[in-house]
Amino acid sequence: MTMKAMVLHEITDLADNRKPLRLEDRSDPSPGEGDILIKVTACGVCHTELDEIEGRTPPPKFPIILGHQVVGNVADSGAHAKKFTTGDRVGVGWIFSACGQCKFCHLGKENLCAEFKATGRDADGGYAEYMTVPEGFAYPIPEVFADVEAAPLFCAGAIGYRSLRLTGIRDGQRLGLTGFGASAHLVLKMTRFRYPNSRIYVFARSEKERDFAKDLGAVWAGDTAEEPPEKLDCIIDTTPAWKPVVEALKSLAPGGRLVINAIRKESRDQDYLLKLDYPKHLWLEKEIKSVANVARSDVSEFLDLAARIPIKPDVQEFALADANEALLELKEGKIRGAKVLKLA
Ligand SMILES: [Zn+2]
Ligand SMILES: [Zn+2]
């Protein structure tokens, strides 16, 4: 049996190559002993895929099928895979597997495992009609979500959830968000639900994003370098640049923490780091922490939380064969809801 897949064959620059992925017939993957085979019904399109295509977080081998926000139904299980039965609806996120043996894995911090493998980078992902995954890295999906609504939750939502956890926020503390894309707007919604007494401040370059943030309940929204009326206990940065990091640090309260949620930073404005002024930006025990990948607990806890709130992302659907268009729109900042490939 063969399936359709959108396949990446090499690192390339989207500015010159507007069709980095090729639609191909591939033989269906078959599940290993501990794996399930998923018939994919929806797969979200993520900024990280631009990083993979353009080489900022390159796949170790080619060809590779991208896609790490996958929803589908179990079509088959390997001999030792007992967690799901055929037909069950499941999802897969950025974490594809980890060693299961190291100290990080034992602590539930498999996102830090040296053997961490990412879906759609280190193993074939969901830009295809079928994919396989170790059963322990697939999750049931709450019923309230349609397939296309669930897909975007698997990346932006789960990593947003982890970022929020890593801030250490308590109810009533002030949260800042610098950058207001898919992940940040989900963080705003979860924060309002989980920490109803916390005030949220948003820094964004575009006026549209600032208005959107205020519509969603931010008490203040300003440009990247503006100073909010009060200092903030924690800030999450979701931008690809350095200026927002430096500028956010000046708005942090003593003992506050800045969490950087970015898989890679672009080097374009790296010089901005030279503006770092120790007394203004770091003194008084301010902290900077990055957030790396997601652990399984982040995905399952977030799905549960999203169903309770509920968080239903606005989605823009594309056919599998139109994945290149979806990626280009993302690259060009044409964001009208989360982009999702809809299959079947
Ligand atoms: Zn491990
Ligand atoms: Zn992603």
mmCIF file of N, CA and C in Angstrom, residues 217-334:
data_model
loop_
_atom_site.group_PDB
_atom_site.id
_atom_site.type_symbol
_atom_site.label_atom_id
_atom_site.label_comp_id
_atom_site.label_asym_id
_atom_site.label_seq_id
_atom_site.Cartn_x
_atom_site.Cartn_y
_atom_site.Cartn_z
ATOM 1 N N GLY A 217 -8.329 40.274 27.022
ATOM 2 C CA GLY A 217 -8.302 40.521 28.460
ATOM 3 C C GLY A 217 -6.984 41.010 29.025
ATOM 4 N N ALA A 218 -6.013 41.340 28.159
ATOM 5 C CA ALA A 218 -4.781 41.947 28.673
ATOM 6 C C ALA A 218 -5.137 43.315 29.239
ATOM 7 N N VAL A 219 -4.551 43.691 30.389
ATOM 8 C CA VAL A 219 -4.889 44.990 30.981
ATOM 9 C C VAL A 219 -4.121 46.122 30.304
ATOM 10 N N TRP A 220 -3.061 45.769 29.603
ATOM 11 C CA TRP A 220 -2.220 46.779 28.952
ATOM 12 C C TRP A 220 -1.539 46.121 27.771
ATOM 13 N N ALA A 221 -1.359 46.854 26.682
ATOM 14 C CA ALA A 221 -0.583 46.337 25.557
ATOM 15 C C ALA A 221 0.219 47.482 24.970
ATOM 16 N N GLY A 222 1.507 47.255 24.767
ATOM 17 C CA GLY A 222 2.364 48.304 24.225
ATOM 18 C C GLY A 222 3.371 47.742 23.248
ATOM 19 N N ASP A 223 4.153 48.643 22.658
ATOM 20 C CA ASP A 223 5.195 48.217 21.715
ATOM 21 C C ASP A 223 6.332 47.555 22.498
ATOM 22 N N THR A 224 7.205 46.861 21.762
ATOM 23 C CA THR A 224 8.263 46.042 22.365
ATOM 24 C C THR A 224 9.056 46.773 23.451
ATOM 25 N N ALA A 225 9.425 48.017 23.200
ATOM 26 C CA ALA A 225 10.310 48.721 24.132
ATOM 27 C C ALA A 225 9.561 49.597 25.140
ATOM 28 N N GLU A 226 8.253 49.671 25.031
ATOM 29 C CA GLU A 226 7.488 50.500 25.974
ATOM 30 C C GLU A 226 7.545 49.929 27.397
ATOM 31 N N GLU A 227 7.360 50.847 28.372
ATOM 32 C CA GLU A 227 7.358 50.385 29.762
ATOM 33 C C GLU A 227 5.942 50.341 30.307
ATOM 34 N N PRO A 228 5.530 49.217 30.839
ATOM 35 C CA PRO A 228 4.180 49.119 31.392
ATOM 36 C C PRO A 228 4.101 49.927 32.686
ATOM 37 N N PRO A 229 2.900 50.230 33.165
ATOM 38 C CA PRO A 229 2.738 51.064 34.367
ATOM 39 C C PRO A 229 3.250 50.408 35.648
ATOM 40 N N GLU A 230 3.460 49.122 35.656
ATOM 41 C CA GLU A 230 4.041 48.494 36.849
ATOM 42 C C GLU A 230 5.018 47.403 36.420
ATOM 43 N N LYS A 231 5.934 47.031 37.340
ATOM 44 C CA LYS A 231 6.914 45.982 37.043
ATOM 45 C C LYS A 231 6.221 44.621 37.080
ATOM 46 N N LEU A 232 6.784 43.685 36.341
ATOM 47 C CA LEU A 232 6.136 42.386 36.151
ATOM 48 C C LEU A 232 6.909 41.275 36.862
ATOM 49 N N ASP A 233 6.176 40.335 37.427
ATOM 50 C CA ASP A 233 6.818 39.237 38.166
ATOM 51 C C ASP A 233 7.420 38.203 37.227
ATOM 52 N N CYS A 234 6.814 38.029 36.075
ATOM 53 C CA CYS A 234 7.379 37.099 35.099
ATOM 54 C C CYS A 234 6.950 37.510 33.703
ATOM 55 N N ILE A 235 7.795 37.149 32.754
ATOM 56 C CA ILE A 235 7.530 37.490 31.349
ATOM 57 C C ILE A 235 7.892 36.283 30.497
ATOM 58 N N ILE A 236 7.066 36.006 29.502
ATOM 59 C CA ILE A 236 7.387 34.953 28.534
ATOM 60 C C ILE A 236 7.662 35.614 27.188
ATOM 61 N N ASP A 237 8.814 35.279 26.611
ATOM 62 C CA ASP A 237 9.203 35.799 25.298
ATOM 63 C C ASP A 237 8.969 34.718 24.248
ATOM 64 N N THR A 238 8.197 35.048 23.206
ATOM 65 C CA THR A 238 7.972 34.065 22.137
ATOM 66 C C THR A 238 8.431 34.612 20.790
ATOM 67 N N THR A 239 9.341 35.575 20.824
ATOM 68 C CA THR A 239 9.794 36.188 19.568
ATOM 69 C C THR A 239 11.055 35.488 19.064
ATOM 70 N N PRO A 240 11.392 35.682 17.774
ATOM 71 C CA PRO A 240 12.645 35.092 17.271
ATOM 72 C C PRO A 240 13.849 36.015 17.481
ATOM 73 N N ALA A 241 13.653 37.183 18.128
ATOM 74 C CA ALA A 241 14.694 38.220 18.145
ATOM 75 C C ALA A 241 15.243 38.468 19.550
ATOM 76 N N TRP A 242 16.271 39.364 19.630
ATOM 77 C CA TRP A 242 16.934 39.675 20.909
ATOM 78 C C TRP A 242 16.440 40.960 21.549
ATOM 79 N N LYS A 243 16.026 41.914 20.724
ATOM 80 C CA LYS A 243 15.547 43.182 21.289
ATOM 81 C C LYS A 243 14.438 42.951 22.328
ATOM 82 N N PRO A 244 13.459 42.108 22.047
ATOM 83 C CA PRO A 244 12.392 41.918 23.044
ATOM 84 C C PRO A 244 12.900 41.338 24.369
ATOM 85 N N VAL A 245 13.970 40.558 24.313
ATOM 86 C CA VAL A 245 14.541 39.983 25.542
ATOM 87 C C VAL A 245 15.125 41.099 26.402
ATOM 88 N N VAL A 246 15.974 41.923 25.781
ATOM 89 C CA VAL A 246 16.627 43.010 26.526
ATOM 90 C C VAL A 246 15.577 43.981 27.056
ATOM 91 N N GLU A 247 14.631 44.346 26.199
ATOM 92 C CA GLU A 247 13.617 45.322 26.607
ATOM 93 C C GLU A 247 12.700 44.767 27.706
ATOM 94 N N ALA A 248 12.418 43.477 27.642
ATOM 95 C CA ALA A 248 11.548 42.879 28.662
ATOM 96 C C ALA A 248 12.238 42.882 30.024
ATOM 97 N N LEU A 249 13.558 42.657 30.034
ATOM 98 C CA LEU A 249 14.273 42.576 31.313
ATOM 99 C C LEU A 249 14.122 43.864 32.127
ATOM 100 N N LYS A 250 14.034 45.000 31.440
ATOM 101 C CA LYS A 250 13.926 46.265 32.192
ATOM 102 C C LYS A 250 12.560 46.397 32.891
ATOM 103 N N SER A 251 11.566 45.640 32.408
ATOM 104 C CA SER A 251 10.235 45.711 33.029
ATOM 105 C C SER A 251 10.014 44.637 34.093
ATOM 106 N N LEU A 252 11.047 43.848 34.330
ATOM 107 C CA LEU A 252 10.912 42.756 35.288
ATOM 108 C C LEU A 252 11.110 43.276 36.718
ATOM 109 N N ALA A 253 10.277 42.806 37.631
ATOM 110 C CA ALA A 253 10.397 43.181 39.040
ATOM 111 C C ALA A 253 11.604 42.459 39.663
ATOM 112 N N PRO A 254 12.121 42.952 40.820
ATOM 113 C CA PRO A 254 13.200 42.225 41.505
ATOM 114 C C PRO A 254 12.804 40.765 41.726
ATOM 115 N N GLY A 255 13.760 39.859 41.463
ATOM 116 C CA GLY A 255 13.474 38.433 41.644
ATOM 117 C C GLY A 255 12.614 37.842 40.541
ATOM 118 N N GLY A 256 12.286 38.652 39.538
ATOM 119 C CA GLY A 256 11.409 38.179 38.460
ATOM 120 C C GLY A 256 12.136 37.264 37.485
ATOM 121 N N ARG A 257 11.357 36.572 36.694
ATOM 122 C CA ARG A 257 11.946 35.604 35.763
ATOM 123 C C ARG A 257 11.424 35.821 34.347
ATOM 124 N N LEU A 258 12.367 35.804 33.413
ATOM 125 C CA LEU A 258 12.022 35.855 31.996
ATOM 126 C C LEU A 258 12.206 34.466 31.399
ATOM 127 N N VAL A 259 11.168 33.916 30.803
ATOM 128 C CA VAL A 259 11.258 32.602 30.162
ATOM 129 C C VAL A 259 11.260 32.793 28.657
ATOM 130 N N ILE A 260 12.293 32.293 28.004
ATOM 131 C CA ILE A 260 12.390 32.407 26.544
ATOM 132 C C ILE A 260 11.842 31.135 25.910
ATOM 133 N N ASN A 261 10.738 31.287 25.191
ATOM 134 C CA ASN A 261 10.141 30.154 24.493
ATOM 135 C C ASN A 261 10.436 30.310 23.007
ATOM 136 N N ALA A 262 11.618 29.851 22.613
ATOM 137 C CA ALA A 262 12.011 29.908 21.200
ATOM 138 C C ALA A 262 13.009 28.790 20.980
ATOM 139 N N ILE A 263 12.805 28.003 19.951
ATOM 140 C CA ILE A 263 13.727 26.877 19.739
ATOM 141 C C ILE A 263 15.086 27.384 19.270
ATOM 142 N N ARG A 264 15.090 28.463 18.490
ATOM 143 C CA ARG A 264 16.325 29.138 18.100
ATOM 144 C C ARG A 264 16.032 30.623 17.994
ATOM 145 N N LYS A 265 17.050 31.442 18.273
ATOM 146 C CA LYS A 265 16.939 32.877 18.046
ATOM 147 C C LYS A 265 17.641 33.205 16.733
ATOM 148 N N GLU A 266 17.075 34.137 15.974
ATOM 149 C CA GLU A 266 17.741 34.584 14.753
ATOM 150 C C GLU A 266 18.912 35.485 15.142
ATOM 151 N N SER A 267 19.937 35.566 14.264
ATOM 152 C CA SER A 267 21.127 36.338 14.640
ATOM 153 C C SER A 267 21.029 37.796 14.195
ATOM 154 N N ARG A 268 19.982 38.117 13.423
ATOM 155 C CA ARG A 268 19.870 39.440 12.805
ATOM 156 C C ARG A 268 20.114 40.610 13.759
ATOM 157 N N ASP A 269 19.513 40.571 14.957
ATOM 158 C CA ASP A 269 19.665 41.721 15.857
ATOM 159 C C ASP A 269 20.456 41.349 17.115
ATOM 160 N N GLN A 270 21.411 40.439 16.947
ATOM 161 C CA GLN A 270 22.186 39.981 18.092
ATOM 162 C C GLN A 270 22.947 41.128 18.776
ATOM 163 N N ASP A 271 23.317 42.156 17.986
ATOM 164 C CA ASP A 271 24.013 43.324 18.533
ATOM 165 C C ASP A 271 23.236 43.985 19.661
ATOM 166 N N TYR A 272 21.938 43.800 19.627
ATOM 167 C CA TYR A 272 21.101 44.449 20.652
ATOM 168 C C TYR A 272 21.503 43.996 22.052
ATOM 169 N N LEU A 273 22.103 42.810 22.135
ATOM 170 C CA LEU A 273 22.532 42.295 23.447
ATOM 171 C C LEU A 273 23.589 43.195 24.089
ATOM 172 N N LEU A 274 24.295 43.962 23.266
ATOM 173 C CA LEU A 274 25.303 44.872 23.820
ATOM 174 C C LEU A 274 24.672 46.000 24.620
ATOM 175 N N LYS A 275 23.389 46.192 24.448
ATOM 176 C CA LYS A 275 22.684 47.212 25.245
ATOM 177 C C LYS A 275 22.370 46.717 26.652
ATOM 178 N N LEU A 276 22.677 45.469 26.899
ATOM 179 C CA LEU A 276 22.382 44.900 28.213
ATOM 180 C C LEU A 276 23.123 45.695 29.283
ATOM 181 N N ASP A 277 22.367 46.273 30.193
ATOM 182 C CA ASP A 277 22.918 47.137 31.222
ATOM 183 C C ASP A 277 22.669 46.434 32.559
ATOM 184 N N TYR A 278 23.726 45.994 33.185
ATOM 185 C CA TYR A 278 23.574 45.110 34.352
ATOM 186 C C TYR A 278 22.621 45.646 35.421
ATOM 187 N N PRO A 279 22.815 46.898 35.901
ATOM 188 C CA PRO A 279 21.882 47.368 36.941
ATOM 189 C C PRO A 279 20.427 47.453 36.473
ATOM 190 N N LYS A 280 20.242 47.801 35.219
ATOM 191 C CA LYS A 280 18.878 48.015 34.734
ATOM 192 C C LYS A 280 18.185 46.701 34.368
ATOM 193 N N HIS A 281 18.955 45.767 33.828
ATOM 194 C CA HIS A 281 18.333 44.575 33.244
ATOM 195 C C HIS A 281 18.479 43.290 34.069
ATOM 196 N N LEU A 282 19.540 43.186 34.882
ATOM 197 C CA LEU A 282 19.784 41.909 35.562
ATOM 198 C C LEU A 282 19.891 41.987 37.077
ATOM 199 N N TRP A 283 20.357 43.123 37.575
ATOM 200 C CA TRP A 283 20.559 43.291 39.023
ATOM 201 C C TRP A 283 19.255 43.035 39.780
ATOM 202 N N LEU A 284 19.360 42.653 41.031
ATOM 203 C CA LEU A 284 18.231 42.316 41.901
ATOM 204 C C LEU A 284 17.624 40.954 41.539
ATOM 205 N N GLU A 285 18.534 40.037 41.247
ATOM 206 C CA GLU A 285 18.166 38.618 41.136
ATOM 207 C C GLU A 285 17.143 38.330 40.055
ATOM 208 N N LYS A 286 17.229 39.063 38.952
ATOM 209 C CA LYS A 286 16.387 38.701 37.819
ATOM 210 C C LYS A 286 16.967 37.457 37.150
ATOM 211 N N GLU A 287 16.091 36.626 36.653
ATOM 212 C CA GLU A 287 16.524 35.361 36.053
ATOM 213 C C GLU A 287 16.098 35.284 34.591
ATOM 214 N N ILE A 288 16.888 34.547 33.808
ATOM 215 C CA ILE A 288 16.489 34.203 32.440
ATOM 216 C C ILE A 288 16.536 32.681 32.320
ATOM 217 N N LYS A 289 15.488 32.111 31.765
ATOM 218 C CA LYS A 289 15.431 30.656 31.620
ATOM 219 C C LYS A 289 14.855 30.347 30.245
ATOM 220 N N SER A 290 15.387 29.314 29.590
ATOM 221 C CA SER A 290 14.779 28.915 28.315
ATOM 222 C C SER A 290 13.824 27.764 28.560
ATOM 223 N N VAL A 291 12.945 27.527 27.609
ATOM 224 C CA VAL A 291 12.068 26.357 27.693
ATOM 225 C C VAL A 291 12.398 25.480 26.495
ATOM 226 N N ALA A 292 12.663 24.206 26.769
ATOM 227 C CA ALA A 292 13.118 23.296 25.714
ATOM 228 C C ALA A 292 12.117 22.173 25.495
ATOM 229 N N ASN A 293 11.575 22.110 24.293
ATOM 230 C CA ASN A 293 10.707 20.978 23.929
ATOM 231 C C ASN A 293 9.499 20.888 24.868
ATOM 232 N N VAL A 294 8.921 19.715 24.919
ATOM 233 C CA VAL A 294 7.836 19.455 25.873
ATOM 234 C C VAL A 294 7.993 18.057 26.434
ATOM 235 N N ALA A 295 7.582 17.883 27.686
ATOM 236 C CA ALA A 295 7.484 16.543 28.269
ATOM 237 C C ALA A 295 6.060 16.042 28.020
ATOM 238 N N ARG A 296 5.879 14.731 28.168
ATOM 239 C CA ARG A 296 4.542 14.184 27.919
ATOM 240 C C ARG A 296 3.502 14.765 28.870
ATOM 241 N N SER A 297 3.921 15.035 30.113
ATOM 242 C CA SER A 297 2.964 15.574 31.077
ATOM 243 C C SER A 297 2.444 16.947 30.633
ATOM 244 N N ASP A 298 3.296 17.729 29.942
ATOM 245 C CA ASP A 298 2.833 19.032 29.457
ATOM 246 C C ASP A 298 1.710 18.853 28.454
ATOM 247 N N VAL A 299 1.878 17.890 27.550
ATOM 248 C CA VAL A 299 0.873 17.688 26.506
ATOM 249 C C VAL A 299 -0.436 17.227 27.127
ATOM 250 N N SER A 300 -0.362 16.198 27.994
ATOM 251 C CA SER A 300 -1.630 15.663 28.501
ATOM 252 C C SER A 300 -2.297 16.641 29.476
ATOM 253 N N GLU A 301 -1.501 17.323 30.328
ATOM 254 C CA GLU A 301 -2.111 18.297 31.245
ATOM 255 C C GLU A 301 -2.728 19.464 30.480
ATOM 256 N N PHE A 302 -2.036 19.888 29.445
ATOM 257 C CA PHE A 302 -2.573 21.008 28.679
ATOM 258 C C PHE A 302 -3.870 20.615 27.958
ATOM 259 N N LEU A 303 -3.924 19.429 27.366
ATOM 260 C CA LEU A 303 -5.154 19.005 26.670
ATOM 261 C C LEU A 303 -6.334 19.023 27.625
ATOM 262 N N ASP A 304 -6.083 18.542 28.839
ATOM 263 C CA ASP A 304 -7.106 18.510 29.859
ATOM 264 C C ASP A 304 -7.572 19.933 30.221
ATOM 265 N N LEU A 305 -6.605 20.822 30.419
ATOM 266 C CA LEU A 305 -6.913 22.215 30.747
ATOM 267 C C LEU A 305 -7.668 22.886 29.596
ATOM 268 N N ALA A 306 -7.196 22.656 28.377
ATOM 269 C CA ALA A 306 -7.814 23.286 27.197
ATOM 270 C C ALA A 306 -9.272 22.854 27.050
ATOM 271 N N ALA A 307 -9.551 21.614 27.412
ATOM 272 C CA ALA A 307 -10.930 21.122 27.312
ATOM 273 C C ALA A 307 -11.811 21.769 28.377
ATOM 274 N N ARG A 308 -11.240 22.065 29.545
ATOM 275 C CA ARG A 308 -12.024 22.666 30.628
ATOM 276 C C ARG A 308 -12.310 24.138 30.387
ATOM 277 N N ILE A 309 -11.388 24.854 29.744
ATOM 278 C CA ILE A 309 -11.565 26.315 29.630
ATOM 279 C C ILE A 309 -12.811 26.712 28.826
ATOM 280 N N PRO A 310 -13.183 26.220 27.660
ATOM 281 C CA PRO A 310 -12.313 25.506 26.729
ATOM 282 C C PRO A 310 -11.584 26.472 25.795
ATOM 283 N N ILE A 311 -10.424 26.016 25.316
ATOM 284 C CA ILE A 311 -9.677 26.771 24.315
ATOM 285 C C ILE A 311 -9.961 26.139 22.973
ATOM 286 N N LYS A 312 -10.555 26.912 22.067
ATOM 287 C CA LYS A 312 -10.765 26.384 20.713
ATOM 288 C C LYS A 312 -10.058 27.291 19.726
ATOM 289 N N PRO A 313 -8.946 26.829 19.166
ATOM 290 C CA PRO A 313 -8.207 27.708 18.261
ATOM 291 C C PRO A 313 -9.000 28.011 16.983
ATOM 292 N N ASP A 314 -8.830 29.233 16.466
ATOM 293 C CA ASP A 314 -9.348 29.532 15.123
ATOM 294 C C ASP A 314 -8.407 28.880 14.140
ATOM 295 N N VAL A 315 -8.943 28.151 13.180
ATOM 296 C CA VAL A 315 -8.050 27.464 12.251
ATOM 297 C C VAL A 315 -8.334 27.855 10.814
ATOM 298 N N GLN A 316 -7.277 27.762 10.025
ATOM 299 C CA GLN A 316 -7.370 27.974 8.587
ATOM 300 C C GLN A 316 -6.921 26.665 7.947
ATOM 301 N N GLU A 317 -7.814 26.038 7.191
ATOM 302 C CA GLU A 317 -7.519 24.694 6.668
ATOM 303 C C GLU A 317 -6.849 24.738 5.298
ATOM 304 N N PHE A 318 -5.933 23.804 5.099
ATOM 305 C CA PHE A 318 -5.272 23.607 3.807
ATOM 306 C C PHE A 318 -5.315 22.117 3.468
ATOM 307 N N ALA A 319 -5.301 21.802 2.160
ATOM 308 C CA ALA A 319 -5.138 20.409 1.751
ATOM 309 C C ALA A 319 -3.679 20.003 1.957
ATOM 310 N N LEU A 320 -3.434 18.712 2.136
ATOM 311 C CA LEU A 320 -2.058 18.217 2.303
ATOM 312 C C LEU A 320 -1.151 18.739 1.184
ATOM 313 N N ALA A 321 -1.645 18.674 -0.055
ATOM 314 C CA ALA A 321 -0.837 19.069 -1.212
ATOM 315 C C ALA A 321 -0.499 20.558 -1.192
ATOM 316 N N ASP A 322 -1.212 21.352 -0.378
ATOM 317 C CA ASP A 322 -0.977 22.795 -0.307
ATOM 318 C C ASP A 322 -0.112 23.194 0.894
ATOM 319 N N ALA A 323 0.611 22.237 1.448
ATOM 320 C CA ALA A 323 1.451 22.526 2.618
ATOM 321 C C ALA A 323 2.464 23.639 2.331
ATOM 322 N N ASN A 324 3.008 23.669 1.104
ATOM 323 C CA ASN A 324 3.978 24.727 0.788
ATOM 324 C C ASN A 324 3.359 26.122 0.912
ATOM 325 N N GLU A 325 2.113 26.261 0.448
ATOM 326 C CA GLU A 325 1.440 27.563 0.545
ATOM 327 C C GLU A 325 1.252 27.950 2.011
ATOM 328 N N ALA A 326 0.864 26.989 2.823
ATOM 329 C CA ALA A 326 0.659 27.264 4.243
ATOM 330 C C ALA A 326 1.969 27.738 4.881
ATOM 331 N N LEU A 327 3.064 27.080 4.540
ATOM 332 C CA LEU A 327 4.364 27.453 5.106
ATOM 333 C C LEU A 327 4.792 28.849 4.653
ATOM 334 N N LEU A 328 4.548 29.141 3.377
ATOM 335 C CA LEU A 328 4.925 30.468 2.863
ATOM 336 C C LEU A 328 4.112 31.565 3.546
ATOM 337 N N GLU A 329 2.843 31.318 3.731
ATOM 338 C CA GLU A 329 2.017 32.318 4.421
ATOM 339 C C GLU A 329 2.522 32.553 5.844
ATOM 340 N N LEU A 330 2.942 31.482 6.471
ATOM 341 C CA LEU A 330 3.475 31.596 7.826
ATOM 342 C C LEU A 330 4.760 32.429 7.805
ATOM 343 N N LYS A 331 5.625 32.119 6.846
ATOM 344 C CA LYS A 331 6.895 32.836 6.690
ATOM 345 C C LYS A 331 6.637 34.326 6.471
ATOM 346 N N GLU A 332 5.604 34.614 5.690
ATOM 347 C CA GLU A 332 5.321 36.013 5.354
ATOM 348 C C GLU A 332 4.423 36.686 6.390
ATOM 349 N N GLY A 333 4.176 35.998 7.472
ATOM 350 C CA GLY A 333 3.425 36.607 8.575
ATOM 351 C C GLY A 333 1.941 36.761 8.307
ATOM 352 N N LYS A 334 1.427 36.020 7.320
ATOM 353 C CA LYS A 334 -0.021 36.088 7.058
ATOM 354 C C LYS A 334 -0.726 35.106 7.977
#
